[in-house]
Tab-separated table of C-alpha atoms in Angstrom:
chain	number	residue	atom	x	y	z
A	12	UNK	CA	10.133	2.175	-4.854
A	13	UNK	CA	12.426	3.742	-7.402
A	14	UNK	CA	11.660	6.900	-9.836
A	15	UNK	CA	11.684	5.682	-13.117
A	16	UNK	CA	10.810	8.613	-15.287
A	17	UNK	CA	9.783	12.517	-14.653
A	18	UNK	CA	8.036	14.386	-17.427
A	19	UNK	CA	8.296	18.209	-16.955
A	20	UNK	CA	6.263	20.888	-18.394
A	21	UNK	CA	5.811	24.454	-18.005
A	22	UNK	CA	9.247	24.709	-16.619
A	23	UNK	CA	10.215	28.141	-16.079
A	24	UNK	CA	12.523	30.784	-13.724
A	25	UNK	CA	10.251	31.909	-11.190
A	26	UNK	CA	11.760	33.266	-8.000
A	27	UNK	CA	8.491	32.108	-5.915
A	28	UNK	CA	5.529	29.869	-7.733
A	29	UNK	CA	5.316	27.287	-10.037
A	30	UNK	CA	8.050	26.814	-11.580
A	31	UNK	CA	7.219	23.449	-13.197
A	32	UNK	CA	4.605	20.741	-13.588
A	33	UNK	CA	5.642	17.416	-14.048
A	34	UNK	CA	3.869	13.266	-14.208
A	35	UNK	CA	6.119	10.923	-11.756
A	36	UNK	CA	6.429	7.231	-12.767
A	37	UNK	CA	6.910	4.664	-10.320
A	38	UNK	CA	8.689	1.499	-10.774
A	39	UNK	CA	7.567	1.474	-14.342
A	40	UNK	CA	3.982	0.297	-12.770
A	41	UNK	CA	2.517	3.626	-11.392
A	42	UNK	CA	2.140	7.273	-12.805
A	43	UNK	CA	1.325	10.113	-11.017
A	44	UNK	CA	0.072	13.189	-12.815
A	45	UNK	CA	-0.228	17.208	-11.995
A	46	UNK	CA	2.766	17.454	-9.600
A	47	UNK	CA	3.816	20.889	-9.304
A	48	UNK	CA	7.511	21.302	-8.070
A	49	UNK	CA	6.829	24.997	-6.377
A	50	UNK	CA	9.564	27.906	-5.314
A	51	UNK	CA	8.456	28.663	-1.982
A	52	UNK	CA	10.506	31.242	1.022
A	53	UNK	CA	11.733	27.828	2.204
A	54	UNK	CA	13.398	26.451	-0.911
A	55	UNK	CA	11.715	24.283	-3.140
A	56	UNK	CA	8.885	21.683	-2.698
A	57	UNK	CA	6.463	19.234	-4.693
A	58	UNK	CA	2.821	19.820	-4.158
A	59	UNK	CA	0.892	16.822	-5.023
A	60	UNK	CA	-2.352	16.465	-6.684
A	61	UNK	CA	-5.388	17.701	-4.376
A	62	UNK	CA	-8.921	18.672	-4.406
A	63	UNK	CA	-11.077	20.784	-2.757
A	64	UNK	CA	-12.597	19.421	0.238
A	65	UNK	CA	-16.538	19.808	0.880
A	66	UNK	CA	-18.435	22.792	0.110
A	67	UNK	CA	-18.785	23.925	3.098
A	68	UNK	CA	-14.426	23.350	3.510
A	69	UNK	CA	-11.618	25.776	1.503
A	70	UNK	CA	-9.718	23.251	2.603
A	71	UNK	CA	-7.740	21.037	0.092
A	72	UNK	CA	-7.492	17.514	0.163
A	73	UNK	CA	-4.080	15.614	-1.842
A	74	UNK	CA	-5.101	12.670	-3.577
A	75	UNK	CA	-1.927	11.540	-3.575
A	76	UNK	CA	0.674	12.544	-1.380
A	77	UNK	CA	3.769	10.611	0.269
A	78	UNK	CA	3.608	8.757	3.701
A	79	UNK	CA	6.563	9.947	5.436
A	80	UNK	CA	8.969	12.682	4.626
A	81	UNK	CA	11.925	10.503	3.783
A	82	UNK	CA	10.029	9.338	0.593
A	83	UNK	CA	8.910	13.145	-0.082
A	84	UNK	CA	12.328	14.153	-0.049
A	85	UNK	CA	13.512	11.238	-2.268
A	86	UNK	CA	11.129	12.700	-4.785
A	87	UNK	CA	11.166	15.985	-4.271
A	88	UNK	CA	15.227	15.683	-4.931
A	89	UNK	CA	14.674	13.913	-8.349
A	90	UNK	CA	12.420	15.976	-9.413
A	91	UNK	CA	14.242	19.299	-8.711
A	92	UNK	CA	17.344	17.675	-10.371
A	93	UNK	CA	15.648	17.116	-13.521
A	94	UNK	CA	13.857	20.288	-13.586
A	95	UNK	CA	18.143	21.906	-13.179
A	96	UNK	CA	18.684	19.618	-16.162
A	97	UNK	CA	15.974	20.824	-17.981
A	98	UNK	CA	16.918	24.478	-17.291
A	99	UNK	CA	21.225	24.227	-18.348
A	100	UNK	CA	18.793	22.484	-21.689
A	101	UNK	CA	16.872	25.817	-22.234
A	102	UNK	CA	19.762	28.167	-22.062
């Protein structure tokens, strides 16, 4: 699986939040949309599309989310690195 493209939006310098939302495309096949790369006490992270799970549940539920933590890392790196390239673009 290779990254082929990262759109970012909303990018901004937040010391904790949301600091961007972004679509990943896959292999030029598969696009994933409403990733949120998020400034957390631990450094940065991707949170993946989710819902809320039954009514009676606060929990939330990712509709898409990564298998094993090499492959979130792999994204999680390119999509932090373009979200530093986007920022030395906005000054």
């Amino acid at each position: 699986m290779i990254v082929t493209e990262v759109k970012l939006k909303n990018v901004c310098r937040l010391e904790a939040g949301v600091v961007a939302e972004c679509s990943i495309v896959l292999d030029n096949e598969i696009q994933i949309h409403n990733v949120k790369l998020v400034s957390g006490k631990d450094g940065m992270f991707l949170a993946f599309p989710h819902l809320k799970g039954e009514s009676h549940s606060k929990k939330y539920v990712d509709i898409v989310h990564s298998t094993n933590k090499s492959t979130r890392q792999y994204l999680t790196n390119i999509v932090i690195s373009e979200y530093k390239k986007e920022l030395r673009n906005l000054g």
